[in-house]
mmCIF file of C-alpha atoms and ligand atoms in Angstrom:
data_model
loop_
_atom_site.group_PDB
_atom_site.id
_atom_site.type_symbol
_atom_site.label_atom_id
_atom_site.label_comp_id
_atom_site.label_asym_id
_atom_site.label_seq_id
_atom_site.Cartn_x
_atom_site.Cartn_y
_atom_site.Cartn_z
ATOM 1 C CA MET A 25 72.724 85.953 80.914
ATOM 2 C CA SER A 26 73.337 86.710 84.603
ATOM 3 C CA VAL A 27 70.638 88.901 86.072
ATOM 4 C CA ILE A 28 71.543 92.244 87.645
ATOM 5 C CA ASP A 29 69.001 92.882 90.385
ATOM 6 C CA LEU A 30 68.976 96.473 91.634
ATOM 7 C CA ARG A 31 65.559 96.426 93.338
ATOM 8 C CA SER A 32 67.004 95.960 96.819
ATOM 9 C CA ASP A 33 70.006 94.769 98.805
ATOM 10 C CA THR A 34 67.776 91.997 100.188
ATOM 11 C CA VAL A 35 68.210 89.903 97.017
ATOM 12 C CA THR A 36 71.745 88.647 97.727
ATOM 13 C CA GLN A 37 72.410 84.906 97.684
ATOM 14 C CA PRO A 38 74.425 83.303 100.505
ATOM 15 C CA THR A 39 78.038 82.734 99.435
ATOM 16 C CA ALA A 40 79.865 79.401 99.658
ATOM 17 C CA GLY A 41 81.682 80.621 102.787
ATOM 18 C CA MET A 42 78.415 81.580 104.439
ATOM 19 C CA LEU A 43 76.730 78.284 103.532
ATOM 20 C CA ASN A 44 79.715 76.442 104.945
ATOM 21 C CA ALA A 45 79.426 78.357 108.235
ATOM 22 C CA MET A 46 75.707 77.507 108.341
ATOM 23 C CA ALA A 47 76.326 73.823 107.702
ATOM 24 C CA LYS A 48 78.847 73.684 110.546
ATOM 25 C CA ALA A 49 76.699 75.604 113.055
ATOM 26 C CA ALA A 50 76.043 74.040 116.445
ATOM 27 C CA THR A 51 72.315 74.232 117.129
ATOM 28 C CA GLY A 52 69.785 73.701 119.920
ATOM 29 C CA ASP A 53 66.231 74.737 120.706
ATOM 30 C CA ASP A 54 66.347 78.528 120.902
ATOM 31 C CA VAL A 55 62.898 78.802 122.520
ATOM 32 C CA TYR A 56 64.531 77.024 125.471
ATOM 33 C CA GLY A 57 67.479 79.407 125.103
ATOM 34 C CA GLU A 58 69.661 76.424 124.148
ATOM 35 C CA ASP A 59 70.936 77.345 120.703
ATOM 36 C CA PRO A 60 74.637 78.148 121.232
ATOM 37 C CA THR A 61 74.991 79.891 117.869
ATOM 38 C CA VAL A 62 71.971 82.149 118.423
ATOM 39 C CA ASN A 63 73.286 82.932 121.903
ATOM 40 C CA ARG A 64 76.676 83.772 120.406
ATOM 41 C CA LEU A 65 75.160 86.072 117.768
ATOM 42 C CA GLU A 66 73.048 87.875 120.367
ATOM 43 C CA ALA A 67 76.034 88.336 122.703
ATOM 44 C CA GLU A 68 78.289 89.402 119.836
ATOM 45 C CA LEU A 69 75.977 92.077 118.468
ATOM 46 C CA ALA A 70 75.025 93.384 121.925
ATOM 47 C CA ASP A 71 78.734 93.708 122.664
ATOM 48 C CA ARG A 72 79.577 95.313 119.314
ATOM 49 C CA LEU A 73 76.830 97.904 119.699
ATOM 50 C CA GLY A 74 77.263 98.549 123.416
ATOM 51 C CA PHE A 75 74.059 97.025 124.783
ATOM 52 C CA ALA A 76 73.457 94.620 127.675
ATOM 53 C CA ALA A 77 71.306 92.215 125.644
ATOM 54 C CA ALA A 78 70.021 91.324 122.179
ATOM 55 C CA LEU A 79 67.349 89.190 120.543
ATOM 56 C CA PHE A 80 67.516 87.331 117.223
ATOM 57 C CA VAL A 81 64.322 87.558 115.145
ATOM 58 C CA PRO A 82 63.305 86.530 111.616
ATOM 59 C CA THR A 83 62.745 90.029 110.171
ATOM 60 C CA GLY A 84 63.412 93.707 110.701
ATOM 61 C CA THR A 85 59.681 94.268 110.791
ATOM 62 C CA MET A 86 59.410 91.987 113.819
ATOM 63 C CA SER A 87 62.487 93.519 115.408
ATOM 64 C CA ASN A 88 61.044 97.039 115.160
ATOM 65 C CA LEU A 89 57.603 95.855 116.307
ATOM 66 C CA LEU A 90 59.035 94.150 119.403
ATOM 67 C CA GLY A 91 61.146 97.229 120.139
ATOM 68 C CA LEU A 92 58.147 99.548 119.928
ATOM 69 C CA MET A 93 55.962 97.183 121.974
ATOM 70 C CA ALA A 94 58.666 96.733 124.600
ATOM 71 C CA HIS A 95 58.913 100.513 125.055
ATOM 72 C CA CYS A 96 55.196 101.363 124.793
ATOM 73 C CA GLU A 97 51.980 100.084 126.359
ATOM 74 C CA ARG A 98 48.468 100.139 124.854
ATOM 75 C CA GLY A 99 47.375 103.725 124.312
ATOM 76 C CA ASP A 100 50.906 105.085 124.255
ATOM 77 C CA GLU A 101 52.211 107.012 121.271
ATOM 78 C CA TYR A 102 55.452 107.019 119.307
ATOM 79 C CA ILE A 103 56.729 109.820 117.100
ATOM 80 C CA VAL A 104 58.120 108.670 113.770
ATOM 81 C CA GLY A 105 58.953 109.878 110.263
ATOM 82 C CA GLN A 106 56.090 110.049 107.768
ATOM 83 C CA GLN A 107 58.305 108.113 105.315
ATOM 84 C CA ALA A 108 59.899 105.844 107.947
ATOM 85 C CA HIS A 109 59.845 102.088 107.473
ATOM 86 C CA THR A 110 58.250 101.363 110.866
ATOM 87 C CA TYR A 111 55.386 103.705 110.094
ATOM 88 C CA LYS A 112 54.845 103.301 106.354
ATOM 89 C CA TYR A 113 56.144 99.893 105.333
ATOM 90 C CA GLU A 114 55.345 97.534 108.207
ATOM 91 C CA GLY A 115 51.607 97.073 107.762
ATOM 92 C CA GLY A 116 50.802 99.459 110.602
ATOM 93 C CA GLY A 117 51.963 96.728 113.013
ATOM 94 C CA ALA A 118 52.615 99.044 115.964
ATOM 95 C CA ALA A 119 48.984 100.210 115.833
ATOM 96 C CA VAL A 120 47.438 96.874 114.842
ATOM 97 C CA LEU A 121 49.356 94.579 117.172
ATOM 98 C CA GLY A 122 50.657 96.959 119.834
ATOM 99 C CA SER A 123 47.783 99.453 120.126
ATOM 100 C CA ILE A 124 50.489 102.107 119.895
ATOM 101 C CA GLN A 125 49.366 105.320 118.216
ATOM 102 C CA PRO A 126 51.860 106.593 115.648
ATOM 103 C CA GLN A 127 52.419 110.353 115.384
ATOM 104 C CA PRO A 128 54.110 110.804 112.007
ATOM 105 C CA ILE A 129 56.273 113.859 111.278
ATOM 106 C CA GLU A 130 57.495 114.953 107.845
ATOM 107 C CA VAL A 131 61.104 113.860 107.256
ATOM 108 C CA GLN A 132 63.676 116.589 106.483
ATOM 109 C CA ALA A 133 65.783 116.555 103.313
ATOM 110 C CA ASP A 134 68.725 115.065 105.245
ATOM 111 C CA GLY A 135 66.657 112.149 106.605
ATOM 112 C CA SER A 136 66.278 113.596 110.110
ATOM 113 C CA LEU A 137 63.180 114.730 112.002
ATOM 114 C CA ASP A 138 63.188 118.411 112.964
ATOM 115 C CA LEU A 139 63.276 118.311 116.781
ATOM 116 C CA ALA A 140 61.154 121.476 116.971
ATOM 117 C CA HIS A 141 58.449 119.598 115.015
ATOM 118 C CA VAL A 142 58.858 116.625 117.336
ATOM 119 C CA ALA A 143 58.563 118.888 120.405
ATOM 120 C CA ALA A 144 55.352 120.389 118.993
ATOM 121 C CA ALA A 145 53.881 116.891 118.567
ATOM 122 C CA ILE A 146 54.560 115.713 122.141
ATOM 123 C CA LYS A 147 51.225 115.538 123.968
ATOM 124 C CA PRO A 148 50.803 117.148 127.393
ATOM 125 C CA ASP A 149 50.062 114.836 130.325
ATOM 126 C CA ASP A 150 46.268 114.982 130.028
ATOM 127 C CA PHE A 151 43.807 112.110 129.765
ATOM 128 C CA HIS A 152 42.498 113.454 126.457
ATOM 129 C CA PHE A 153 45.739 112.432 124.800
ATOM 130 C CA ALA A 154 47.720 109.318 124.115
ATOM 131 C CA ARG A 155 50.880 109.223 126.222
ATOM 132 C CA THR A 156 53.898 110.160 124.109
ATOM 133 C CA ARG A 157 56.571 107.616 125.025
ATOM 134 C CA LEU A 158 59.084 107.153 122.254
ATOM 135 C CA LEU A 159 60.883 108.756 119.331
ATOM 136 C CA ALA A 160 61.906 106.429 116.489
ATOM 137 C CA LEU A 161 64.610 107.391 113.982
ATOM 138 C CA GLU A 162 65.928 105.530 110.942
ATOM 139 C CA ASN A 163 69.602 105.409 109.851
ATOM 140 C CA SER A 164 70.450 105.162 107.040
ATOM 141 C CA MET A 165 67.178 106.757 105.934
ATOM 142 C CA GLN A 166 66.541 106.126 102.238
ATOM 143 C CA GLY A 167 70.302 105.933 101.807
ATOM 144 C CA LYS A 168 71.005 109.100 103.819
ATOM 145 C CA VAL A 169 73.179 109.067 106.930
ATOM 146 C CA LEU A 170 72.077 111.054 109.980
ATOM 147 C CA PRO A 171 74.904 113.277 111.312
ATOM 148 C CA LEU A 172 76.366 112.139 114.665
ATOM 149 C CA GLU A 173 75.847 115.653 115.998
ATOM 150 C CA TYR A 174 72.116 115.322 115.253
ATOM 151 C CA LEU A 175 71.946 111.988 117.079
ATOM 152 C CA ALA A 176 73.535 113.580 120.152
ATOM 153 C CA ARG A 177 70.934 116.363 120.010
ATOM 154 C CA ALA A 178 68.100 113.824 119.622
ATOM 155 C CA ARG A 179 69.453 111.953 122.678
ATOM 156 C CA ALA A 180 69.556 115.117 124.819
ATOM 157 C CA PHE A 181 66.101 116.102 123.531
ATOM 158 C CA THR A 182 64.477 112.754 124.393
ATOM 159 C CA ARG A 183 66.083 112.805 127.868
ATOM 160 C CA GLU A 184 64.729 116.274 128.456
ATOM 161 C CA HIS A 185 61.222 115.189 127.412
ATOM 162 C CA GLY A 186 61.241 111.784 129.116
ATOM 163 C CA LEU A 187 61.016 109.838 125.856
ATOM 164 C CA ALA A 188 62.789 106.641 124.898
ATOM 165 C CA LEU A 189 64.792 106.649 121.638
ATOM 166 C CA HIS A 190 64.658 103.739 119.165
ATOM 167 C CA LEU A 191 66.736 103.312 116.032
ATOM 168 C CA ASP A 192 65.570 101.402 112.984
ATOM 169 C CA GLY A 193 69.114 100.561 111.969
ATOM 170 C CA ALA A 194 68.208 98.139 109.193
ATOM 171 C CA ARG A 195 71.247 99.614 107.402
ATOM 172 C CA LEU A 196 73.156 100.758 110.502
ATOM 173 C CA TYR A 197 76.412 99.391 109.095
ATOM 174 C CA ASN A 198 76.023 101.296 105.827
ATOM 175 C CA ALA A 199 75.801 104.457 107.929
ATOM 176 C CA ALA A 200 78.804 103.518 110.102
ATOM 177 C CA VAL A 201 80.965 102.570 107.108
ATOM 178 C CA LYS A 202 80.017 105.790 105.320
ATOM 179 C CA LEU A 203 81.002 107.885 108.363
ATOM 180 C CA GLY A 204 84.117 105.777 108.904
ATOM 181 C CA VAL A 205 83.252 105.238 112.557
ATOM 182 C CA ASP A 206 82.627 102.265 114.822
ATOM 183 C CA ALA A 207 78.891 101.474 114.813
ATOM 184 C CA ARG A 208 78.864 102.275 118.557
ATOM 185 C CA GLU A 209 79.383 105.950 117.740
ATOM 186 C CA ILE A 210 75.848 105.787 116.334
ATOM 187 C CA THR A 211 74.183 103.297 118.673
ATOM 188 C CA GLN A 212 75.455 104.902 121.914
ATOM 189 C CA HIS A 213 72.702 107.502 121.563
ATOM 190 C CA PHE A 214 69.801 105.002 121.533
ATOM 191 C CA ASP A 215 67.838 102.916 124.043
ATOM 192 C CA SER A 216 67.225 100.225 121.435
ATOM 193 C CA VAL A 217 68.491 99.422 117.966
ATOM 194 C CA SER A 218 67.202 97.052 115.288
ATOM 195 C CA VAL A 219 69.770 95.785 112.789
ATOM 196 C CA CYS A 220 69.080 93.744 109.625
ATOM 197 C CA LEU A 221 71.502 90.970 108.705
ATOM 198 C CA SER A 222 69.612 90.266 105.481
ATOM 199 C CA LYS A 223 70.230 93.589 103.696
ATOM 200 C CA GLY A 224 73.708 94.637 102.585
ATOM 201 C CA LEU A 225 75.334 92.244 105.047
ATOM 202 C CA GLY A 226 74.191 89.379 102.834
ATOM 203 C CA ALA A 227 72.599 86.899 105.263
ATOM 204 C CA PRO A 228 69.499 85.122 103.926
ATOM 205 C CA ILE A 229 67.291 85.798 106.972
ATOM 206 C CA GLY A 230 67.482 87.591 110.283
ATOM 207 C CA SER A 231 67.507 90.773 112.295
ATOM 208 C CA VAL A 232 68.628 91.565 115.821
ATOM 209 C CA LEU A 233 67.082 93.886 118.413
ATOM 210 C CA CYS A 234 69.518 95.311 120.981
ATOM 211 C CA GLY A 235 68.652 96.990 124.278
ATOM 212 C CA SER A 236 68.793 96.739 128.065
ATOM 213 C CA THR A 237 68.348 93.397 129.830
ATOM 214 C CA GLU A 238 64.810 94.379 130.923
ATOM 215 C CA LEU A 239 63.782 95.622 127.479
ATOM 216 C CA ILE A 240 65.067 92.483 125.742
ATOM 217 C CA ALA A 241 63.388 90.203 128.325
ATOM 218 C CA LYS A 242 60.102 91.913 127.504
ATOM 219 C CA ALA A 243 60.800 91.676 123.766
ATOM 220 C CA ARG A 244 61.579 87.949 124.149
ATOM 221 C CA ARG A 245 58.143 87.351 125.686
ATOM 222 C CA LEU A 246 56.534 89.368 122.865
ATOM 223 C CA ARG A 247 58.543 87.488 120.232
ATOM 224 C CA LYS A 248 56.948 84.219 121.361
ATOM 225 C CA MET A 249 53.538 85.876 121.286
ATOM 226 C CA VAL A 250 53.836 87.021 117.659
ATOM 227 C CA GLY A 251 55.177 83.650 116.553
ATOM 228 C CA GLY A 252 58.842 84.545 116.239
ATOM 229 C CA GLY A 253 60.204 81.887 118.602
ATOM 230 C CA MET A 254 62.330 79.711 116.330
ATOM 231 C CA ARG A 255 63.921 76.394 117.225
ATOM 232 C CA GLN A 256 67.306 75.365 115.700
ATOM 233 C CA ALA A 257 67.777 78.936 114.481
ATOM 234 C CA GLY A 258 71.553 78.626 114.882
ATOM 235 C CA LEU A 259 71.644 77.742 111.179
ATOM 236 C CA LEU A 260 70.514 81.286 110.468
ATOM 237 C CA ALA A 261 72.468 82.913 113.277
ATOM 238 C CA ALA A 262 75.637 81.351 111.828
ATOM 239 C CA ALA A 263 74.960 83.233 108.591
ATOM 240 C CA GLY A 264 74.568 86.414 110.623
ATOM 241 C CA LEU A 265 77.836 85.878 112.502
ATOM 242 C CA TYR A 266 79.596 85.175 109.206
ATOM 243 C CA ALA A 267 78.112 88.376 107.758
ATOM 244 C CA LEU A 268 79.322 90.488 110.692
ATOM 245 C CA GLU A 269 82.778 88.976 110.388
ATOM 246 C CA ASN A 270 83.148 89.212 106.604
ATOM 247 C CA ASN A 271 80.686 91.627 105.037
ATOM 248 C CA VAL A 272 80.799 94.877 107.008
ATOM 249 C CA GLU A 273 83.883 96.647 105.592
ATOM 250 C CA ARG A 274 83.010 95.613 102.047
ATOM 251 C CA LEU A 275 79.875 97.795 102.204
ATOM 252 C CA ALA A 276 82.267 100.565 101.126
ATOM 253 C CA ASP A 277 82.417 98.836 97.695
ATOM 254 C CA ASP A 278 78.627 99.060 97.395
ATOM 255 C CA HIS A 279 78.850 102.766 98.206
ATOM 256 C CA THR A 280 81.530 103.362 95.546
ATOM 257 C CA ASN A 281 79.472 101.390 93.029
ATOM 258 C CA ALA A 282 76.379 103.469 93.842
ATOM 259 C CA GLN A 283 78.377 106.687 93.333
ATOM 260 C CA HIS A 284 79.755 105.312 90.063
ATOM 261 C CA LEU A 285 76.235 104.448 88.903
ATOM 262 C CA ALA A 286 74.996 107.923 89.812
ATOM 263 C CA ASP A 287 77.898 109.600 87.967
ATOM 264 C CA GLY A 288 77.262 107.473 84.866
ATOM 265 C CA LEU A 289 73.554 108.223 84.842
ATOM 266 C CA LYS A 290 74.193 111.946 85.307
ATOM 267 C CA ALA A 291 76.626 111.899 82.396
ATOM 268 C CA ALA A 292 73.875 110.218 80.335
ATOM 269 C CA GLY A 293 71.576 113.140 81.122
ATOM 270 C CA TYR A 294 69.493 111.735 83.985
ATOM 271 C CA GLU A 295 68.391 113.662 87.044
ATOM 272 C CA VAL A 296 70.043 111.855 89.938
ATOM 273 C CA GLU A 297 69.898 112.672 93.665
ATOM 274 C CA PRO A 298 73.182 112.970 95.606
ATOM 275 C CA VAL A 299 74.406 109.554 96.783
ATOM 276 C CA GLN A 300 75.662 108.824 100.291
ATOM 277 C CA THR A 301 75.528 105.046 100.701
ATOM 278 C CA ASN A 302 74.199 102.203 98.529
ATOM 279 C CA MET A 303 71.057 103.819 97.125
ATOM 280 C CA VAL A 304 70.681 105.777 93.921
ATOM 281 C CA TYR A 305 67.479 107.710 93.263
ATOM 282 C CA VAL A 306 66.809 108.854 89.703
ATOM 283 C CA GLN A 307 63.816 110.777 88.370
ATOM 284 C CA MET A 308 62.127 108.673 85.669
ATOM 285 C CA GLY A 309 58.732 110.402 85.819
ATOM 286 C CA GLU A 310 56.359 108.944 83.216
ATOM 287 C CA LYS A 311 59.106 106.657 81.871
ATOM 288 C CA ALA A 312 59.104 104.423 84.960
ATOM 289 C CA ASP A 313 57.357 101.458 83.334
ATOM 290 C CA ALA A 314 59.219 101.859 80.037
ATOM 291 C CA ILE A 315 62.708 101.765 81.590
ATOM 292 C CA LYS A 316 61.712 98.802 83.745
ATOM 293 C CA ALA A 317 60.647 96.818 80.655
ATOM 294 C CA PHE A 318 63.646 98.006 78.580
ATOM 295 C CA ALA A 319 66.071 96.983 81.340
ATOM 296 C CA ALA A 320 64.300 93.655 81.965
ATOM 297 C CA GLU A 321 64.897 92.642 78.337
ATOM 298 C CA ARG A 322 68.584 93.236 78.983
ATOM 299 C CA GLY A 323 68.765 91.214 82.203
ATOM 300 C CA ILE A 324 68.435 94.131 84.630
ATOM 301 C CA LYS A 325 65.740 94.039 87.291
ATOM 302 C CA LEU A 326 64.413 97.433 88.380
ATOM 303 C CA SER A 327 61.478 98.597 90.464
ATOM 304 C CA ALA A 328 58.888 100.706 88.644
ATOM 305 C CA ALA A 329 58.724 104.184 90.159
ATOM 306 C CA GLY A 330 58.764 107.798 88.993
ATOM 307 C CA ARG A 331 61.456 108.313 91.619
ATOM 308 C CA LEU A 332 63.327 105.124 90.833
ATOM 309 C CA ARG A 333 65.440 103.593 93.612
ATOM 310 C CA MET A 334 68.389 101.438 92.652
ATOM 311 C CA VAL A 335 70.308 99.619 95.379
ATOM 312 C CA THR A 336 73.839 98.250 95.095
ATOM 313 C CA HIS A 337 74.912 95.139 97.005
ATOM 314 C CA MET A 338 77.452 92.323 97.093
ATOM 315 C CA ASP A 339 75.923 90.512 94.102
ATOM 316 C CA VAL A 340 76.422 93.490 91.752
ATOM 317 C CA SER A 341 79.942 94.021 90.401
ATOM 318 C CA ARG A 342 81.559 97.168 89.008
ATOM 319 C CA ALA A 343 81.393 95.653 85.484
ATOM 320 C CA GLN A 344 77.648 95.127 85.930
ATOM 321 C CA ILE A 345 77.275 98.742 87.034
ATOM 322 C CA GLU A 346 78.902 99.749 83.725
ATOM 323 C CA GLN A 347 76.345 97.555 81.951
ATOM 324 C CA VAL A 348 73.503 99.302 83.753
ATOM 325 C CA VAL A 349 74.871 102.739 82.848
ATOM 326 C CA ALA A 350 75.170 101.664 79.191
ATOM 327 C CA THR A 351 71.589 100.386 79.225
ATOM 328 C CA PHE A 352 70.262 103.665 80.610
ATOM 329 C CA ALA A 353 72.293 105.560 78.007
ATOM 330 C CA ASP A 354 70.764 103.384 75.241
ATOM 331 C CA PHE A 355 67.320 103.976 76.651
ATOM 332 C CA SER A 356 67.707 107.752 76.615
ATOM 333 C CA ARG A 357 68.820 107.624 72.956
ATOM 334 C CA ASN A 358 65.723 105.625 71.916
HETATM 335 C C1 PLP B 421 64.144 96.232 105.279
HETATM 336 C C2 PLP B 421 63.895 97.218 106.334
HETATM 337 C C3 PLP B 421 63.298 96.865 107.539
HETATM 338 C C4 PLP B 421 62.851 95.461 107.881
HETATM 339 O O1 PLP B 421 62.413 94.739 106.836
HETATM 340 P P1 PLP B 421 62.145 93.161 106.832
HETATM 341 O O2 PLP B 421 61.913 92.921 105.401
HETATM 342 O O3 PLP B 421 60.969 92.936 107.686
HETATM 343 O O4 PLP B 421 63.361 92.460 107.358
HETATM 344 C C5 PLP B 421 63.133 97.848 108.484
HETATM 345 N N1 PLP B 421 63.533 99.102 108.263
HETATM 346 C C6 PLP B 421 64.120 99.479 107.125
HETATM 347 C C7 PLP B 421 64.582 100.885 106.962
HETATM 348 C C8 PLP B 421 64.320 98.553 106.118
HETATM 349 O O5 PLP B 421 64.896 98.930 104.982
#
């Protein structure tokens, strides 16, 4: 029985084509700046997203951390969503390792931060307060895509208030594919962007931080400090280059599959949130553990949560989505 894993889009296995690209990768010592494949990936992504420079790192957590630390000094503050990954799901790294004070703001229903709330949280220039330096947004945010018009407003707002603007774009390409625009239409509004290659793009490992030459030089120094200087990392960068070349447009299939899953679950009587990209949220309430166990017996891996998140990705086919819908329908009849 082949397992259908809907816990995350991080679970994908490298394909034969990707493994082949990895095996053929030219490598060198990247701490010396001598890995040609890492250099190519960094140049390629910087170019694609409209930045002067980029830095390859093992994880999105490190990429965001280096971005925040490159923008902010000890005792500075960044404004961030209460439910944002950088704030809630990264071990408090900005505070622990960067001595950067987070100022969380409740996230709006559409995944954005209300700029009036952000304005109210900016501290005056007074030695009682941490120095507010940066606004961090996330896109897609729990599967929701921030409108381009909002990003333009956030850019104007941060300029007006002298703040830098960082994007946690772990799923930047899901957002771009959903909007049907070049990813630059999104990234043009930001001073720095972190992109994950290991989510829907299907690479086994790796994220990239993009920014100005100065920002990335600072991030490179910090990367060594936190232990992220890798050696023949071209093996991994080759997977990332392959992913950018082959796995961006196909994200649209994951989005259609997510919509199909949501429609099927709704038809089976479940309460499902509107779907935009590759995430489906369904209210399971008290039945969270029961559906997880029921599905596991039928080869389907789910998280256990009252608000259950299911994520589609390249290792889940349309036929398997049908199987999942049928399993949920069986469950509701029992
Ligand atoms: C996955 C993810 C990250 C980074 O996660 P890593 O597991 O450290 O690569 C950052 N932000 C968001 C929104 C994510 O989903």
